[in-house]
Protein backbone atom coordinates (compact mmCIF):
# COMPACT_ATOMS: atom_id res chain seq x y z
CA UNK A 1 0.00 0.00 0.00
CA UNK A 2 2.85 2.37 0.73
CA UNK A 3 4.28 1.78 -2.73
CA UNK A 4 0.90 2.36 -4.36
CA UNK A 5 0.45 5.57 -2.34
CA UNK A 6 3.95 6.72 -3.32
CA UNK A 7 3.19 6.02 -6.96
CA UNK A 8 -0.04 7.99 -6.67
CA UNK A 9 1.77 10.98 -5.18
CA UNK A 10 4.49 10.87 -7.83
CA UNK A 11 1.85 10.70 -10.56
CA UNK A 12 0.07 13.68 -9.02
CA UNK A 13 3.32 15.65 -9.06
CA UNK A 14 3.90 14.74 -12.70
CA UNK A 15 0.41 15.74 -13.77
CA UNK A 16 0.47 19.00 -11.82
CA UNK A 17 3.85 20.03 -13.22
CA UNK A 18 2.92 19.05 -16.78
CA UNK A 19 -0.31 21.05 -16.54
CA UNK A 20 1.58 24.10 -15.29
CA UNK A 21 4.12 23.73 -18.10
CA UNK A 22 1.40 23.15 -20.71
CA UNK A 23 2.83 19.80 -21.85
CA UNK A 24 1.61 16.21 -22.03
CA UNK A 25 2.42 14.29 -18.83
CA UNK A 26 5.46 12.07 -19.42
CA UNK A 27 5.57 8.32 -18.97
CA UNK A 28 6.25 7.18 -15.41
CA UNK A 29 8.64 4.24 -15.18
CA UNK A 30 8.48 2.57 -11.77
CA UNK A 31 11.99 1.37 -10.91
CA UNK A 32 11.77 -1.91 -8.99
CA UNK A 33 15.43 -2.62 -8.16
CA UNK A 34 15.80 -4.32 -4.75
CA UNK A 35 12.05 -5.06 -4.76
CA UNK A 36 10.99 -8.72 -4.67
CA UNK A 37 9.09 -10.28 -7.59
CA UNK A 38 6.03 -10.71 -5.35
CA UNK A 39 6.02 -7.04 -4.37
CA UNK A 40 6.59 -6.04 -8.00
CA UNK A 41 3.61 -8.15 -9.11
CA UNK A 42 1.44 -6.47 -6.48
CA UNK A 43 2.60 -3.08 -7.71
CA UNK A 44 1.67 -3.90 -11.29
CA UNK A 45 -1.71 -5.21 -10.18
CA UNK A 46 -2.27 -1.80 -8.55
CA UNK A 47 -1.62 0.20 -11.68
CA UNK A 48 1.91 0.88 -13.02
CA UNK A 49 2.56 -0.92 -16.31
CA UNK A 50 6.08 0.38 -17.09
CA UNK A 51 8.83 -1.08 -14.91
CA UNK A 52 12.55 -0.39 -14.79
CA UNK A 53 15.59 -2.42 -13.69
CA UNK A 54 19.28 -1.54 -13.80
CA UNK A 55 21.21 -4.83 -13.45
CA UNK A 56 21.10 -7.67 -15.97
CA UNK A 57 20.96 -10.75 -13.73
CA UNK A 58 18.29 -9.55 -11.26
CA UNK A 59 16.31 -8.15 -14.16
CA UNK A 60 16.27 -11.47 -16.02
CA UNK A 61 15.22 -13.38 -12.91
CA UNK A 62 12.46 -10.91 -12.04
CA UNK A 63 11.17 -10.66 -15.61
CA UNK A 64 10.91 -14.45 -15.88
CA UNK A 65 9.20 -14.71 -12.50
CA UNK A 66 6.64 -12.06 -13.40
CA UNK A 67 6.02 -13.56 -16.81
CA UNK A 68 4.95 -16.77 -15.10
CA UNK A 69 2.82 -14.80 -12.61
CA UNK A 70 0.94 -12.85 -15.26
CA UNK A 71 0.46 -15.94 -17.40
CA UNK A 72 -1.67 -17.24 -14.52
CA UNK A 73 -3.54 -13.98 -13.89
CA UNK A 74 -5.91 -11.74 -15.80
CA UNK A 75 -3.58 -8.72 -15.59
CA UNK A 76 -1.48 -7.59 -18.53
CA UNK A 77 2.27 -8.14 -18.30
CA UNK A 78 4.33 -4.99 -17.70
CA UNK A 79 6.66 -3.40 -20.20
CA UNK A 80 10.25 -3.62 -19.03
CA UNK A 81 12.76 -0.77 -19.28
CA UNK A 82 16.44 -1.57 -18.75
CA UNK A 83 17.92 1.62 -17.34
CA UNK A 84 21.43 0.65 -16.20
CA UNK A 85 24.81 0.35 -17.87
CA UNK A 86 24.65 -2.65 -20.21
CA UNK A 87 27.74 -4.79 -20.83
CA UNK A 88 27.87 -6.29 -24.30
CA UNK A 89 28.33 -9.83 -22.96
CA UNK A 90 25.01 -9.49 -21.10
CA UNK A 91 23.08 -7.78 -23.88
CA UNK A 92 21.37 -10.89 -25.22
CA UNK A 93 20.00 -11.84 -21.82
CA UNK A 94 18.51 -8.37 -21.45
CA UNK A 95 17.24 -8.06 -25.02
CA UNK A 96 15.35 -11.32 -24.74
CA UNK A 97 13.18 -9.69 -22.07
CA UNK A 98 13.35 -5.89 -22.21
CA UNK A 99 11.11 -3.71 -24.33
CA UNK A 100 13.10 -0.48 -23.92
CA UNK A 101 16.84 0.17 -23.39
CA UNK A 102 17.76 3.55 -21.94
CA UNK A 103 21.54 3.32 -21.93
CA UNK A 104 23.12 2.79 -25.34
CA UNK A 105 26.43 4.41 -24.49
CA UNK A 106 28.88 3.38 -27.25
CA UNK A 107 28.84 2.55 -30.98
CA UNK A 108 30.05 -0.99 -30.15
CA UNK A 109 27.09 -1.57 -27.84
CA UNK A 110 24.80 -0.20 -30.53
CA UNK A 111 26.23 -2.73 -32.99
CA UNK A 112 25.72 -5.58 -30.53
CA UNK A 113 22.15 -4.53 -29.77
CA UNK A 114 21.28 -4.20 -33.46
CA UNK A 115 22.79 -7.61 -34.25
CA UNK A 116 21.07 -9.40 -31.36
CA UNK A 117 17.71 -7.76 -32.08
CA UNK A 118 18.00 -9.02 -35.66
CA UNK A 119 18.88 -12.54 -34.52
CA UNK A 120 15.96 -12.54 -32.08
CA UNK A 121 13.70 -10.83 -34.64
CA UNK A 122 12.43 -8.74 -31.78
CA UNK A 123 11.68 -5.01 -31.97
CA UNK A 124 13.55 -3.05 -29.30
CA UNK A 125 13.04 0.60 -28.42
CA UNK A 126 16.18 2.48 -27.38
CA UNK A 127 17.46 5.71 -25.95
CA UNK A 128 21.05 6.78 -26.56
CA UNK A 129 22.85 7.87 -23.41
CA UNK A 130 24.55 11.26 -23.37
CA UNK A 131 26.98 12.54 -20.75
CA UNK A 132 26.34 16.27 -20.46
CA UNK A 133 27.98 16.75 -17.05
CA UNK A 134 31.51 15.80 -18.04
CA UNK A 135 31.75 13.53 -15.00
CA UNK A 136 34.14 10.61 -15.48
CA UNK A 137 31.91 8.36 -13.36
CA UNK A 138 29.14 8.54 -15.95
CA UNK A 139 28.85 6.57 -19.17
CA UNK A 140 27.51 8.05 -22.36
CA UNK A 141 28.36 10.05 -25.47
CA UNK A 142 29.48 13.63 -25.65
CA UNK A 143 27.03 15.79 -27.61
CA UNK A 144 29.27 15.68 -30.70
CA UNK A 145 29.87 11.92 -30.55
CA UNK A 146 26.35 10.68 -31.29
CA UNK A 147 26.52 10.30 -35.07
CA UNK A 148 28.06 6.80 -35.43
CA UNK A 149 25.79 5.28 -32.75
CA UNK A 150 22.65 6.84 -34.20
CA UNK A 151 23.63 5.66 -37.69
CA UNK A 152 24.07 2.05 -36.53
CA UNK A 153 20.76 1.99 -34.69
CA UNK A 154 18.79 3.75 -37.42
CA UNK A 155 19.98 1.21 -39.99
CA UNK A 156 18.32 -1.70 -38.16
CA UNK A 157 14.67 -2.50 -38.93
CA UNK A 158 14.38 -4.08 -35.47
CA UNK A 159 15.41 -0.92 -33.58
CA UNK A 160 13.19 2.05 -32.78
CA UNK A 161 15.33 5.00 -31.73
CA UNK A 162 13.20 6.95 -29.27
CA UNK A 163 15.71 9.64 -28.32
CA UNK A 164 18.29 10.54 -25.68
CA UNK A 165 18.80 9.64 -22.03
CA UNK A 166 20.49 12.14 -19.72
CA UNK A 167 21.16 12.36 -16.00
CA UNK A 168 21.86 15.33 -13.78
CA UNK A 169 25.21 15.80 -12.04
CA UNK A 170 26.18 13.75 -9.02
CA UNK A 171 27.12 17.02 -7.33
CA UNK A 172 25.89 20.37 -8.60
CA UNK A 173 28.36 23.22 -9.14
CA UNK A 174 27.93 26.82 -10.19
CA UNK A 175 28.48 25.78 -13.81
CA UNK A 176 26.75 22.39 -13.91
CA UNK A 177 23.31 22.04 -12.34
CA UNK A 178 20.51 19.57 -12.91
CA UNK A 179 18.51 22.33 -14.57
CA UNK A 180 21.34 23.27 -16.93
CA UNK A 181 21.96 19.63 -17.90
CA UNK A 182 18.28 18.94 -18.60
CA UNK A 183 17.99 22.17 -20.56
CA UNK A 184 21.04 21.19 -22.64
CA UNK A 185 19.52 17.76 -23.26
CA UNK A 186 16.34 19.41 -24.52
CA UNK A 187 18.26 21.69 -26.84
CA UNK A 188 20.32 18.79 -28.17
CA UNK A 189 17.19 16.70 -28.75
CA UNK A 190 15.53 19.56 -30.64
CA UNK A 191 18.58 20.04 -32.85
CA UNK A 192 18.85 16.32 -33.63
CA UNK A 193 15.14 16.12 -34.38
CA UNK A 194 15.51 18.90 -36.94
CA UNK A 195 18.70 17.43 -38.39
CA UNK A 196 17.67 13.78 -38.58
CA UNK A 197 13.91 13.56 -38.11
CA UNK A 198 12.21 10.36 -39.18
CA UNK A 199 15.37 9.06 -40.87
CA UNK A 200 16.65 8.23 -37.39
CA UNK A 201 13.96 8.71 -34.75
CA UNK A 202 10.72 6.80 -34.31
CA UNK A 203 7.84 8.91 -35.59
CA UNK A 204 10.35 11.70 -36.25
CA UNK A 205 10.55 12.71 -32.58
CA UNK A 206 13.67 12.81 -30.44
CA UNK A 207 12.23 12.12 -27.01
CA UNK A 208 14.03 12.40 -23.68
CA UNK A 209 14.46 9.94 -20.85
CA UNK A 210 15.42 12.00 -17.81
CA UNK A 211 14.27 12.89 -14.35
CA UNK A 212 13.82 10.81 -11.22
CA UNK A 213 11.49 11.24 -8.27
CA UNK A 214 13.77 13.91 -6.79
CA UNK A 215 14.06 16.10 -9.90
CA UNK A 216 11.11 15.22 -12.13
CA UNK A 217 9.70 18.77 -12.03
CA UNK A 218 12.96 20.14 -13.42
CA UNK A 219 12.89 17.54 -16.20
CA UNK A 220 9.32 18.35 -17.17
CA UNK A 221 9.92 22.10 -17.16
CA UNK A 222 13.13 21.80 -19.14
CA UNK A 223 11.66 20.61 -22.40
CA UNK A 224 8.42 19.65 -24.08
CA UNK A 225 9.83 16.23 -24.97
CA UNK A 226 8.89 13.12 -23.01
CA UNK A 227 10.80 12.74 -19.73
CA UNK A 228 10.96 9.59 -17.63
GROMACS .gro file of C-alpha atoms in nm:
model
  228
    1UNK     CA    1   0.000   0.000   0.000
    2UNK     CA    2   0.285   0.237   0.073
    3UNK     CA    3   0.428   0.178  -0.273
    4UNK     CA    4   0.090   0.236  -0.436
    5UNK     CA    5   0.045   0.557  -0.234
    6UNK     CA    6   0.395   0.672  -0.332
    7UNK     CA    7   0.319   0.602  -0.696
    8UNK     CA    8  -0.004   0.799  -0.667
    9UNK     CA    9   0.177   1.098  -0.518
   10UNK     CA   10   0.449   1.087  -0.783
   11UNK     CA   11   0.185   1.070  -1.056
   12UNK     CA   12   0.007   1.368  -0.902
   13UNK     CA   13   0.332   1.565  -0.906
   14UNK     CA   14   0.390   1.474  -1.270
   15UNK     CA   15   0.041   1.574  -1.377
   16UNK     CA   16   0.047   1.900  -1.182
   17UNK     CA   17   0.385   2.003  -1.322
   18UNK     CA   18   0.292   1.905  -1.678
   19UNK     CA   19  -0.031   2.105  -1.654
   20UNK     CA   20   0.158   2.410  -1.529
   21UNK     CA   21   0.412   2.373  -1.810
   22UNK     CA   22   0.140   2.315  -2.071
   23UNK     CA   23   0.283   1.980  -2.185
   24UNK     CA   24   0.161   1.621  -2.203
   25UNK     CA   25   0.242   1.429  -1.883
   26UNK     CA   26   0.546   1.207  -1.942
   27UNK     CA   27   0.557   0.832  -1.897
   28UNK     CA   28   0.625   0.718  -1.541
   29UNK     CA   29   0.864   0.424  -1.518
   30UNK     CA   30   0.848   0.257  -1.177
   31UNK     CA   31   1.199   0.137  -1.091
   32UNK     CA   32   1.177  -0.191  -0.899
   33UNK     CA   33   1.543  -0.262  -0.816
   34UNK     CA   34   1.580  -0.432  -0.475
   35UNK     CA   35   1.205  -0.506  -0.476
   36UNK     CA   36   1.099  -0.872  -0.467
   37UNK     CA   37   0.909  -1.028  -0.759
   38UNK     CA   38   0.603  -1.071  -0.535
   39UNK     CA   39   0.602  -0.704  -0.437
   40UNK     CA   40   0.659  -0.604  -0.800
   41UNK     CA   41   0.361  -0.815  -0.911
   42UNK     CA   42   0.144  -0.647  -0.648
   43UNK     CA   43   0.260  -0.308  -0.771
   44UNK     CA   44   0.167  -0.390  -1.129
   45UNK     CA   45  -0.171  -0.521  -1.018
   46UNK     CA   46  -0.227  -0.180  -0.855
   47UNK     CA   47  -0.162   0.020  -1.168
   48UNK     CA   48   0.191   0.088  -1.302
   49UNK     CA   49   0.256  -0.092  -1.631
   50UNK     CA   50   0.608   0.038  -1.709
   51UNK     CA   51   0.883  -0.108  -1.491
   52UNK     CA   52   1.255  -0.039  -1.479
   53UNK     CA   53   1.559  -0.242  -1.369
   54UNK     CA   54   1.928  -0.154  -1.380
   55UNK     CA   55   2.121  -0.483  -1.345
   56UNK     CA   56   2.110  -0.767  -1.597
   57UNK     CA   57   2.096  -1.075  -1.373
   58UNK     CA   58   1.829  -0.955  -1.126
   59UNK     CA   59   1.631  -0.815  -1.416
   60UNK     CA   60   1.627  -1.147  -1.602
   61UNK     CA   61   1.522  -1.338  -1.291
   62UNK     CA   62   1.246  -1.091  -1.204
   63UNK     CA   63   1.117  -1.066  -1.561
   64UNK     CA   64   1.091  -1.445  -1.588
   65UNK     CA   65   0.920  -1.471  -1.250
   66UNK     CA   66   0.664  -1.206  -1.340
   67UNK     CA   67   0.602  -1.356  -1.681
   68UNK     CA   68   0.495  -1.677  -1.510
   69UNK     CA   69   0.282  -1.480  -1.261
   70UNK     CA   70   0.094  -1.285  -1.526
   71UNK     CA   71   0.046  -1.594  -1.740
   72UNK     CA   72  -0.167  -1.724  -1.452
   73UNK     CA   73  -0.354  -1.398  -1.389
   74UNK     CA   74  -0.591  -1.174  -1.580
   75UNK     CA   75  -0.358  -0.872  -1.559
   76UNK     CA   76  -0.148  -0.759  -1.853
   77UNK     CA   77   0.227  -0.814  -1.830
   78UNK     CA   78   0.433  -0.499  -1.770
   79UNK     CA   79   0.666  -0.340  -2.020
   80UNK     CA   80   1.025  -0.362  -1.903
   81UNK     CA   81   1.276  -0.077  -1.928
   82UNK     CA   82   1.644  -0.157  -1.875
   83UNK     CA   83   1.792   0.162  -1.734
   84UNK     CA   84   2.143   0.065  -1.620
   85UNK     CA   85   2.481   0.035  -1.787
   86UNK     CA   86   2.465  -0.265  -2.021
   87UNK     CA   87   2.774  -0.479  -2.083
   88UNK     CA   88   2.787  -0.629  -2.430
   89UNK     CA   89   2.833  -0.983  -2.296
   90UNK     CA   90   2.501  -0.949  -2.110
   91UNK     CA   91   2.308  -0.778  -2.388
   92UNK     CA   92   2.137  -1.089  -2.522
   93UNK     CA   93   2.000  -1.184  -2.182
   94UNK     CA   94   1.851  -0.837  -2.145
   95UNK     CA   95   1.724  -0.806  -2.502
   96UNK     CA   96   1.535  -1.132  -2.474
   97UNK     CA   97   1.318  -0.969  -2.207
   98UNK     CA   98   1.335  -0.589  -2.221
   99UNK     CA   99   1.111  -0.371  -2.433
  100UNK     CA  100   1.310  -0.048  -2.392
  101UNK     CA  101   1.684   0.017  -2.339
  102UNK     CA  102   1.776   0.355  -2.194
  103UNK     CA  103   2.154   0.332  -2.193
  104UNK     CA  104   2.312   0.279  -2.534
  105UNK     CA  105   2.643   0.441  -2.449
  106UNK     CA  106   2.888   0.338  -2.725
  107UNK     CA  107   2.884   0.255  -3.098
  108UNK     CA  108   3.005  -0.099  -3.015
  109UNK     CA  109   2.709  -0.157  -2.784
  110UNK     CA  110   2.480  -0.020  -3.053
  111UNK     CA  111   2.623  -0.273  -3.299
  112UNK     CA  112   2.572  -0.558  -3.053
  113UNK     CA  113   2.215  -0.453  -2.977
  114UNK     CA  114   2.128  -0.420  -3.346
  115UNK     CA  115   2.279  -0.761  -3.425
  116UNK     CA  116   2.107  -0.940  -3.136
  117UNK     CA  117   1.771  -0.776  -3.208
  118UNK     CA  118   1.800  -0.902  -3.566
  119UNK     CA  119   1.888  -1.254  -3.452
  120UNK     CA  120   1.596  -1.254  -3.208
  121UNK     CA  121   1.370  -1.083  -3.464
  122UNK     CA  122   1.243  -0.874  -3.178
  123UNK     CA  123   1.168  -0.501  -3.197
  124UNK     CA  124   1.355  -0.305  -2.930
  125UNK     CA  125   1.304   0.060  -2.842
  126UNK     CA  126   1.618   0.248  -2.738
  127UNK     CA  127   1.746   0.571  -2.595
  128UNK     CA  128   2.105   0.678  -2.656
  129UNK     CA  129   2.285   0.787  -2.341
  130UNK     CA  130   2.455   1.126  -2.337
  131UNK     CA  131   2.698   1.254  -2.075
  132UNK     CA  132   2.634   1.627  -2.046
  133UNK     CA  133   2.798   1.675  -1.705
  134UNK     CA  134   3.151   1.580  -1.804
  135UNK     CA  135   3.175   1.353  -1.500
  136UNK     CA  136   3.414   1.061  -1.548
  137UNK     CA  137   3.191   0.836  -1.336
  138UNK     CA  138   2.914   0.854  -1.595
  139UNK     CA  139   2.885   0.657  -1.917
  140UNK     CA  140   2.751   0.805  -2.236
  141UNK     CA  141   2.836   1.005  -2.547
  142UNK     CA  142   2.948   1.363  -2.565
  143UNK     CA  143   2.703   1.579  -2.761
  144UNK     CA  144   2.927   1.568  -3.070
  145UNK     CA  145   2.987   1.192  -3.055
  146UNK     CA  146   2.635   1.068  -3.129
  147UNK     CA  147   2.652   1.030  -3.507
  148UNK     CA  148   2.806   0.680  -3.543
  149UNK     CA  149   2.579   0.528  -3.275
  150UNK     CA  150   2.265   0.684  -3.420
  151UNK     CA  151   2.363   0.566  -3.769
  152UNK     CA  152   2.407   0.205  -3.653
  153UNK     CA  153   2.076   0.199  -3.469
  154UNK     CA  154   1.879   0.375  -3.742
  155UNK     CA  155   1.998   0.121  -3.999
  156UNK     CA  156   1.832  -0.170  -3.816
  157UNK     CA  157   1.467  -0.250  -3.893
  158UNK     CA  158   1.438  -0.408  -3.547
  159UNK     CA  159   1.541  -0.092  -3.358
  160UNK     CA  160   1.319   0.205  -3.278
  161UNK     CA  161   1.533   0.500  -3.173
  162UNK     CA  162   1.320   0.695  -2.927
  163UNK     CA  163   1.571   0.964  -2.832
  164UNK     CA  164   1.829   1.054  -2.568
  165UNK     CA  165   1.880   0.964  -2.203
  166UNK     CA  166   2.049   1.214  -1.972
  167UNK     CA  167   2.116   1.236  -1.600
  168UNK     CA  168   2.186   1.533  -1.378
  169UNK     CA  169   2.521   1.580  -1.204
  170UNK     CA  170   2.618   1.375  -0.902
  171UNK     CA  171   2.712   1.702  -0.733
  172UNK     CA  172   2.589   2.037  -0.860
  173UNK     CA  173   2.836   2.322  -0.914
  174UNK     CA  174   2.793   2.682  -1.019
  175UNK     CA  175   2.848   2.578  -1.381
  176UNK     CA  176   2.675   2.239  -1.391
  177UNK     CA  177   2.331   2.204  -1.234
  178UNK     CA  178   2.051   1.957  -1.291
  179UNK     CA  179   1.851   2.233  -1.457
  180UNK     CA  180   2.134   2.327  -1.693
  181UNK     CA  181   2.196   1.963  -1.790
  182UNK     CA  182   1.828   1.894  -1.860
  183UNK     CA  183   1.799   2.217  -2.056
  184UNK     CA  184   2.104   2.119  -2.264
  185UNK     CA  185   1.952   1.776  -2.326
  186UNK     CA  186   1.634   1.941  -2.452
  187UNK     CA  187   1.826   2.169  -2.684
  188UNK     CA  188   2.032   1.879  -2.817
  189UNK     CA  189   1.719   1.670  -2.875
  190UNK     CA  190   1.553   1.956  -3.064
  191UNK     CA  191   1.858   2.004  -3.285
  192UNK     CA  192   1.885   1.632  -3.363
  193UNK     CA  193   1.514   1.612  -3.438
  194UNK     CA  194   1.551   1.890  -3.694
  195UNK     CA  195   1.870   1.743  -3.839
  196UNK     CA  196   1.767   1.378  -3.858
  197UNK     CA  197   1.391   1.356  -3.811
  198UNK     CA  198   1.221   1.036  -3.918
  199UNK     CA  199   1.537   0.906  -4.087
  200UNK     CA  200   1.665   0.823  -3.739
  201UNK     CA  201   1.396   0.871  -3.475
  202UNK     CA  202   1.072   0.680  -3.431
  203UNK     CA  203   0.784   0.891  -3.559
  204UNK     CA  204   1.035   1.170  -3.625
  205UNK     CA  205   1.055   1.271  -3.258
  206UNK     CA  206   1.367   1.281  -3.044
  207UNK     CA  207   1.223   1.212  -2.701
  208UNK     CA  208   1.403   1.240  -2.368
  209UNK     CA  209   1.446   0.994  -2.085
  210UNK     CA  210   1.542   1.200  -1.781
  211UNK     CA  211   1.427   1.289  -1.435
  212UNK     CA  212   1.382   1.081  -1.122
  213UNK     CA  213   1.149   1.124  -0.827
  214UNK     CA  214   1.377   1.391  -0.679
  215UNK     CA  215   1.406   1.610  -0.990
  216UNK     CA  216   1.111   1.522  -1.213
  217UNK     CA  217   0.970   1.877  -1.203
  218UNK     CA  218   1.296   2.014  -1.342
  219UNK     CA  219   1.289   1.754  -1.620
  220UNK     CA  220   0.932   1.835  -1.717
  221UNK     CA  221   0.992   2.210  -1.716
  222UNK     CA  222   1.313   2.180  -1.914
  223UNK     CA  223   1.166   2.061  -2.240
  224UNK     CA  224   0.842   1.965  -2.408
  225UNK     CA  225   0.983   1.623  -2.497
  226UNK     CA  226   0.889   1.312  -2.301
  227UNK     CA  227   1.080   1.274  -1.973
  228UNK     CA  228   1.096   0.959  -1.763
   0.00000   0.00000   0.00000
